[in-house]
Amino acid sequence: STLPQKFGFVLLPPSISVRPNSGFGVLMPYESVRRELVFAPSSATEEKHKIVCRTTMNKDFVIPVQGVGVTPPLRLSHTLVRFGAISPGEEADQSVYVTNTSRTTWTFEFAP
């Protein structure tokens, strides 16, 4: 068609989102756009879905997607450390615990 086509990714599962504009947009004739699919699993399981991109011409384009949620091998006790107000020349200490949640030995470092 030589008319603009509205499209949208519809009926998405909770673990899949589309950016930008929540997966909705308009295509002019012969135009291409890029959309980013984001996988954010809520548990450490395999997921398989079929997502649908629907147009205003009532055409559905089905895209199979799959992903695997995994448990991170390291867990930190804190995601934020607050030191508060410290006078110049003074020191304050805070502890952060790193826990290995796997059976594998891991090497890690804190980078600035």
CSV table of N, CA and C in Angstrom, one decimal:
chain,number,residue,atom,x,y,z
A,1,SER,N,0.8,-1.2,0.0
A,1,SER,CA,0.0,0.0,0.0
A,1,SER,C,0.9,1.3,0.0
A,2,THR,N,0.4,2.3,-0.6
A,2,THR,CA,1.1,3.6,-0.6
A,2,THR,C,0.7,4.5,0.4
A,3,LEU,N,-0.1,4.0,1.4
A,3,LEU,CA,-0.6,4.8,2.5
A,3,LEU,C,0.3,4.5,3.7
A,4,PRO,N,0.3,5.4,4.7
A,4,PRO,CA,1.0,5.2,5.9
A,4,PRO,C,0.4,4.0,6.6
A,5,GLN,N,1.2,3.2,7.3
A,5,GLN,CA,0.7,2.0,8.0
A,5,GLN,C,1.0,2.2,9.5
A,6,LYS,N,-0.1,2.2,10.3
A,6,LYS,CA,0.1,2.1,11.7
A,6,LYS,C,0.3,0.7,12.1
A,7,PHE,N,1.2,0.5,13.1
A,7,PHE,CA,1.5,-0.9,13.6
A,7,PHE,C,1.7,-0.8,15.1
A,8,GLY,N,1.6,-2.0,15.7
A,8,GLY,CA,1.8,-2.1,17.1
A,8,GLY,C,2.0,-3.6,17.5
A,9,PHE,N,2.9,-3.7,18.5
A,9,PHE,CA,3.1,-5.1,19.1
A,9,PHE,C,2.1,-5.2,20.2
A,10,VAL,N,1.2,-6.2,20.0
A,10,VAL,CA,0.0,-6.3,20.9
A,10,VAL,C,0.1,-7.6,21.7
A,11,LEU,N,-0.7,-7.6,22.8
A,11,LEU,CA,-0.9,-8.8,23.6
A,11,LEU,C,0.5,-9.4,24.1
A,12,LEU,N,1.4,-8.5,24.5
A,12,LEU,CA,2.7,-9.0,24.9
A,12,LEU,C,2.7,-9.7,26.2
A,13,PRO,N,3.5,-10.7,26.4
A,13,PRO,CA,3.6,-11.4,27.8
A,13,PRO,C,4.3,-10.4,28.7
A,14,PRO,N,4.1,-10.6,30.0
A,14,PRO,CA,4.7,-9.6,31.0
A,14,PRO,C,6.2,-9.5,30.9
A,15,SER,N,6.9,-10.5,30.5
A,15,SER,CA,8.4,-10.5,30.4
A,15,SER,C,8.9,-9.8,29.2
A,16,ILE,N,8.1,-9.5,28.2
A,16,ILE,CA,8.6,-8.9,27.0
A,16,ILE,C,8.0,-7.5,26.8
A,17,SER,N,8.9,-6.5,26.5
A,17,SER,CA,8.4,-5.2,26.1
A,17,SER,C,9.1,-4.7,24.9
A,18,VAL,N,8.5,-3.7,24.2
A,18,VAL,CA,9.1,-3.2,23.0
A,18,VAL,C,9.3,-1.7,23.1
A,19,ARG,N,10.5,-1.3,22.6
A,19,ARG,CA,10.9,0.1,22.7
A,19,ARG,C,11.2,0.6,21.3
A,20,PRO,N,11.1,1.9,21.0
A,20,PRO,CA,10.4,2.9,21.8
A,20,PRO,C,8.9,2.9,21.6
A,21,ASN,N,8.2,3.8,22.2
A,21,ASN,CA,6.8,4.0,22.1
A,21,ASN,C,5.9,2.8,22.4
A,22,SER,N,6.4,2.0,23.3
A,22,SER,CA,5.7,0.7,23.6
A,22,SER,C,5.4,-0.2,22.4
A,23,GLY,N,6.2,0.0,21.4
A,23,GLY,CA,6.1,-0.9,20.2
A,23,GLY,C,5.1,-0.4,19.2
A,24,PHE,N,4.6,0.8,19.3
A,24,PHE,CA,3.6,1.3,18.4
A,24,PHE,C,4.2,2.4,17.5
A,25,GLY,N,3.7,2.5,16.3
A,25,GLY,CA,4.3,3.5,15.4
A,25,GLY,C,3.6,3.6,14.1
A,26,VAL,N,4.1,4.4,13.2
A,26,VAL,CA,3.6,4.6,11.8
A,26,VAL,C,4.7,4.5,10.8
A,27,LEU,N,4.5,3.7,9.8
A,27,LEU,CA,5.5,3.5,8.7
A,27,LEU,C,5.0,4.2,7.4
A,28,MET,N,5.8,5.1,6.9
A,28,MET,CA,5.5,5.7,5.6
A,28,MET,C,5.8,4.6,4.5
A,29,PRO,N,5.3,4.8,3.3
A,29,PRO,CA,5.7,3.9,2.2
A,29,PRO,C,7.2,3.7,2.1
A,30,TYR,N,7.6,2.4,2.0
A,30,TYR,CA,9.0,2.0,1.8
A,30,TYR,C,9.9,2.4,3.0
A,31,GLU,N,9.4,2.8,4.1
A,31,GLU,CA,10.2,3.2,5.3
A,31,GLU,C,10.4,1.9,6.1
A,32,SER,N,11.6,1.9,6.8
A,32,SER,CA,11.9,0.9,7.8
A,32,SER,C,12.2,1.5,9.1
A,33,VAL,N,11.8,0.9,10.2
A,33,VAL,CA,12.1,1.4,11.5
A,33,VAL,C,12.7,0.2,12.3
A,34,ARG,N,13.5,0.6,13.3
A,34,ARG,CA,14.0,-0.5,14.2
A,34,ARG,C,13.3,-0.4,15.5
A,35,ARG,N,12.9,-1.6,16.1
A,35,ARG,CA,12.3,-1.7,17.4
A,35,ARG,C,13.1,-2.6,18.2
A,36,GLU,N,13.2,-2.3,19.5
A,36,GLU,CA,14.0,-3.1,20.4
A,36,GLU,C,13.1,-4.0,21.3
A,37,LEU,N,13.3,-5.3,21.3
A,37,LEU,CA,12.5,-6.2,22.2
A,37,LEU,C,13.4,-6.4,23.4
A,38,VAL,N,12.7,-6.2,24.6
A,38,VAL,CA,13.4,-6.3,25.9
A,38,VAL,C,12.8,-7.5,26.6
A,39,PHE,N,13.7,-8.4,27.1
A,39,PHE,CA,13.3,-9.6,27.8
A,39,PHE,C,13.7,-9.4,29.3
A,40,ALA,N,12.7,-9.4,30.2
A,40,ALA,CA,13.0,-9.2,31.6
A,40,ALA,C,12.2,-10.2,32.4
A,41,PRO,N,12.8,-11.4,32.5
A,41,PRO,CA,12.1,-12.5,33.2
A,41,PRO,C,11.9,-12.3,34.7
A,42,SER,N,10.9,-12.8,35.3
A,42,SER,CA,10.6,-12.7,36.7
A,42,SER,C,11.1,-13.9,37.5
A,43,SER,N,11.6,-14.9,36.8
A,43,SER,CA,12.1,-16.1,37.5
A,43,SER,C,13.1,-16.8,36.6
A,44,ALA,N,13.8,-17.7,37.2
A,44,ALA,CA,14.9,-18.4,36.5
A,44,ALA,C,14.3,-19.6,35.8
A,45,THR,N,13.6,-19.3,34.7
A,45,THR,CA,13.0,-20.4,33.9
A,45,THR,C,13.1,-20.1,32.4
A,46,GLU,N,12.9,-21.0,31.5
A,46,GLU,CA,12.9,-20.8,30.1
A,46,GLU,C,11.5,-20.3,29.7
A,47,GLU,N,11.5,-19.4,28.8
A,47,GLU,CA,10.2,-18.9,28.3
A,47,GLU,C,10.2,-18.9,26.8
A,48,LYS,N,9.1,-19.3,26.2
A,48,LYS,CA,8.8,-19.3,24.7
A,48,LYS,C,7.5,-18.6,24.5
A,49,HIS,N,7.5,-17.7,23.6
A,49,HIS,CA,6.3,-16.9,23.3
A,49,HIS,C,6.3,-16.7,21.8
A,50,LYS,N,5.1,-16.3,21.3
A,50,LYS,CA,4.9,-15.8,20.0
A,50,LYS,C,4.3,-14.4,20.1
A,51,ILE,N,5.1,-13.4,19.7
A,51,ILE,CA,4.6,-12.0,19.8
A,51,ILE,C,4.0,-11.6,18.5
A,52,VAL,N,3.1,-10.7,18.5
A,52,VAL,CA,2.3,-10.3,17.3
A,52,VAL,C,2.5,-8.8,17.1
A,53,CYS,N,2.9,-8.5,15.8
A,53,CYS,CA,2.9,-7.1,15.3
A,53,CYS,C,1.7,-7.0,14.4
A,54,ARG,N,0.8,-6.1,14.8
A,54,ARG,CA,-0.5,-6.0,14.0
A,54,ARG,C,-0.5,-4.6,13.3
A,55,THR,N,-1.0,-4.6,12.1
A,55,THR,CA,-1.1,-3.3,11.4
A,55,THR,C,-2.6,-2.9,11.3
A,56,THR,N,-2.8,-1.6,10.8
A,56,THR,CA,-4.1,-1.1,10.7
A,56,THR,C,-4.8,-1.8,9.4
A,57,MET,N,-4.0,-2.5,8.6
A,57,MET,CA,-4.6,-3.2,7.5
A,57,MET,C,-5.1,-4.6,7.9
A,58,ASN,N,-5.1,-4.8,9.3
A,58,ASN,CA,-5.5,-6.0,9.9
A,58,ASN,C,-4.7,-7.2,9.5
A,59,LYS,N,-3.4,-7.0,9.4
A,59,LYS,CA,-2.4,-8.1,9.1
A,59,LYS,C,-1.6,-8.3,10.4
A,60,ASP,N,-1.4,-9.6,10.7
A,60,ASP,CA,-0.7,-10.0,11.9
A,60,ASP,C,0.6,-10.6,11.4
A,61,PHE,N,1.7,-10.2,12.0
A,61,PHE,CA,3.0,-10.8,11.8
A,61,PHE,C,3.5,-11.4,13.1
A,62,VAL,N,3.6,-12.7,13.1
A,62,VAL,CA,4.0,-13.4,14.3
A,62,VAL,C,5.5,-13.7,14.4
A,63,ILE,N,6.1,-13.4,15.5
A,63,ILE,CA,7.5,-13.6,15.7
A,63,ILE,C,7.7,-14.5,16.9
A,64,PRO,N,8.3,-15.7,16.7
A,64,PRO,CA,8.6,-16.5,17.9
A,64,PRO,C,9.8,-15.9,18.6
A,65,VAL,N,9.7,-15.9,19.9
A,65,VAL,CA,10.8,-15.4,20.8
A,65,VAL,C,11.0,-16.4,21.9
A,66,GLN,N,12.2,-16.5,22.4
A,66,GLN,CA,12.5,-17.4,23.5
A,66,GLN,C,13.7,-16.8,24.3
A,67,GLY,N,13.7,-17.1,25.6
A,67,GLY,CA,14.8,-16.6,26.5
A,67,GLY,C,14.8,-17.4,27.7
A,68,VAL,N,15.9,-17.3,28.4
A,68,VAL,CA,16.1,-18.1,29.7
A,68,VAL,C,16.4,-17.1,30.8
A,69,GLY,N,15.7,-17.1,31.8
A,69,GLY,CA,16.0,-16.3,33.0
A,69,GLY,C,17.0,-17.2,33.9
A,70,VAL,N,18.0,-16.6,34.4
A,70,VAL,CA,19.0,-17.3,35.2
A,70,VAL,C,19.1,-16.6,36.6
A,71,THR,N,19.5,-17.4,37.5
A,71,THR,CA,19.8,-16.9,38.9
A,71,THR,C,21.3,-16.3,38.8
A,72,PRO,N,21.5,-15.1,39.2
A,72,PRO,CA,22.9,-14.6,39.2
A,72,PRO,C,23.7,-15.4,40.2
A,73,PRO,N,25.0,-15.7,39.8
A,73,PRO,CA,25.8,-16.5,40.6
A,73,PRO,C,26.3,-15.8,41.9
A,74,LEU,N,26.4,-14.4,41.9
A,74,LEU,CA,26.8,-13.7,43.0
A,74,LEU,C,25.6,-12.8,43.5
A,75,ARG,N,25.5,-12.6,44.8
A,75,ARG,CA,24.5,-11.8,45.4
A,75,ARG,C,25.2,-10.8,46.3
A,76,LEU,N,24.8,-9.5,46.2
A,76,LEU,CA,25.3,-8.5,47.1
A,76,LEU,C,24.3,-8.2,48.2
A,77,SER,N,24.8,-7.9,49.4
A,77,SER,CA,23.9,-7.6,50.5
A,77,SER,C,23.3,-6.2,50.4
A,78,HIS,N,23.9,-5.3,49.6
A,78,HIS,CA,23.4,-4.0,49.5
A,78,HIS,C,23.6,-3.6,48.0
A,79,THR,N,22.6,-2.8,47.5
A,79,THR,CA,22.8,-2.2,46.2
A,79,THR,C,23.1,-0.7,46.3
A,80,LEU,N,23.1,-0.2,47.5
A,80,LEU,CA,23.4,1.2,47.8
A,80,LEU,C,24.1,1.3,49.1
A,81,VAL,N,25.2,2.0,49.2
A,81,VAL,CA,25.9,2.2,50.5
A,81,VAL,C,25.9,3.7,50.7
A,82,ARG,N,25.4,4.1,51.9
A,82,ARG,CA,25.3,5.6,52.2
A,82,ARG,C,26.3,5.8,53.3
A,83,PHE,N,27.3,6.7,53.1
A,83,PHE,CA,28.2,7.1,54.1
A,83,PHE,C,27.8,8.3,55.0
A,84,GLY,N,26.9,9.1,54.5
A,84,GLY,CA,26.5,10.3,55.2
A,84,GLY,C,27.6,11.3,55.2
A,85,ALA,N,27.5,12.3,56.0
A,85,ALA,CA,28.4,13.5,56.0
A,85,ALA,C,29.7,13.1,56.8
A,86,ILE,N,30.8,13.2,56.2
A,86,ILE,CA,32.1,12.9,56.8
A,86,ILE,C,33.0,14.1,56.7
A,87,SER,N,33.6,14.5,57.8
A,87,SER,CA,34.5,15.7,57.7
A,87,SER,C,35.8,15.3,56.9
A,88,PRO,N,36.4,16.3,56.3
A,88,PRO,CA,37.7,16.0,55.6
A,88,PRO,C,38.7,15.4,56.5
A,89,GLY,N,39.4,14.4,56.1
A,89,GLY,CA,40.4,13.8,56.9
A,89,GLY,C,39.8,12.6,57.8
A,90,GLU,N,38.5,12.6,58.0
A,90,GLU,CA,37.9,11.5,58.7
A,90,GLU,C,37.6,10.3,57.8
A,91,GLU,N,37.3,9.1,58.5
A,91,GLU,CA,37.0,7.9,57.7
A,91,GLU,C,35.7,7.4,58.2
A,92,ALA,N,35.0,6.7,57.4
A,92,ALA,CA,33.8,5.9,57.7
A,92,ALA,C,33.8,4.6,57.1
A,93,ASP,N,33.4,3.5,57.7
A,93,ASP,CA,33.4,2.2,57.2
A,93,ASP,C,32.0,1.7,57.0
A,94,GLN,N,31.8,1.0,55.9
A,94,GLN,CA,30.5,0.2,55.7
A,94,GLN,C,30.9,-1.1,55.2
A,95,SER,N,30.1,-2.2,55.4
A,95,SER,CA,30.3,-3.5,54.9
A,95,SER,C,29.3,-3.9,53.8
A,96,VAL,N,29.9,-4.6,52.9
A,96,VAL,CA,29.0,-5.2,51.8
A,96,VAL,C,29.4,-6.6,51.7
A,97,TYR,N,28.4,-7.5,51.8
A,97,TYR,CA,28.7,-8.9,51.8
A,97,TYR,C,28.4,-9.4,50.3
A,98,VAL,N,29.4,-10.2,49.8
A,98,VAL,CA,29.2,-10.8,48.5
A,98,VAL,C,29.0,-12.3,48.8
A,99,THR,N,27.9,-12.9,48.3
A,99,THR,CA,27.6,-14.3,48.5
A,99,THR,C,27.6,-15.0,47.2
A,100,ASN,N,28.3,-16.1,47.1
A,100,ASN,CA,28.3,-17.0,45.9
A,100,ASN,C,27.2,-18.0,46.1
A,101,THR,N,26.2,-17.9,45.2
A,101,THR,CA,25.0,-18.7,45.2
A,101,THR,C,25.1,-19.9,44.3
A,102,SER,N,26.3,-20.2,43.8
A,102,SER,CA,26.5,-21.3,42.9
A,102,SER,C,27.5,-22.3,43.5
A,103,ARG,N,27.8,-23.4,42.7
A,103,ARG,CA,28.8,-24.3,43.1
A,103,ARG,C,30.1,-24.1,42.4
A,104,THR,N,30.2,-23.0,41.7
A,104,THR,CA,31.4,-22.6,41.0
A,104,THR,C,32.2,-21.5,41.7
A,105,THR,N,33.5,-21.6,41.7
A,105,THR,CA,34.4,-20.6,42.3
A,105,THR,C,34.4,-19.4,41.3
A,106,TRP,N,34.1,-18.2,41.8
A,106,TRP,CA,34.1,-16.9,41.0
A,106,TRP,C,35.1,-16.0,41.5
A,107,THR,N,35.7,-15.3,40.6
A,107,THR,CA,36.6,-14.2,40.9
A,107,THR,C,35.9,-12.9,40.5
A,108,PHE,N,36.0,-11.9,41.4
A,108,PHE,CA,35.3,-10.6,41.1
A,108,PHE,C,36.1,-9.5,41.7
A,109,GLU,N,35.8,-8.3,41.2
A,109,GLU,CA,36.4,-7.1,41.7
A,109,GLU,C,35.4,-5.9,41.7
A,110,PHE,N,35.6,-5.0,42.6
A,110,PHE,CA,34.8,-3.8,42.6
A,110,PHE,C,35.6,-2.8,41.7
A,111,ALA,N,34.9,-2.3,40.7
A,111,ALA,CA,35.6,-1.4,39.8
A,111,ALA,C,35.0,0.0,40.1
A,112,PRO,N,35.9,1.1,39.9
A,112,PRO,CA,35.4,2.4,40.2
A,112,PRO,C,34.3,2.9,39.2
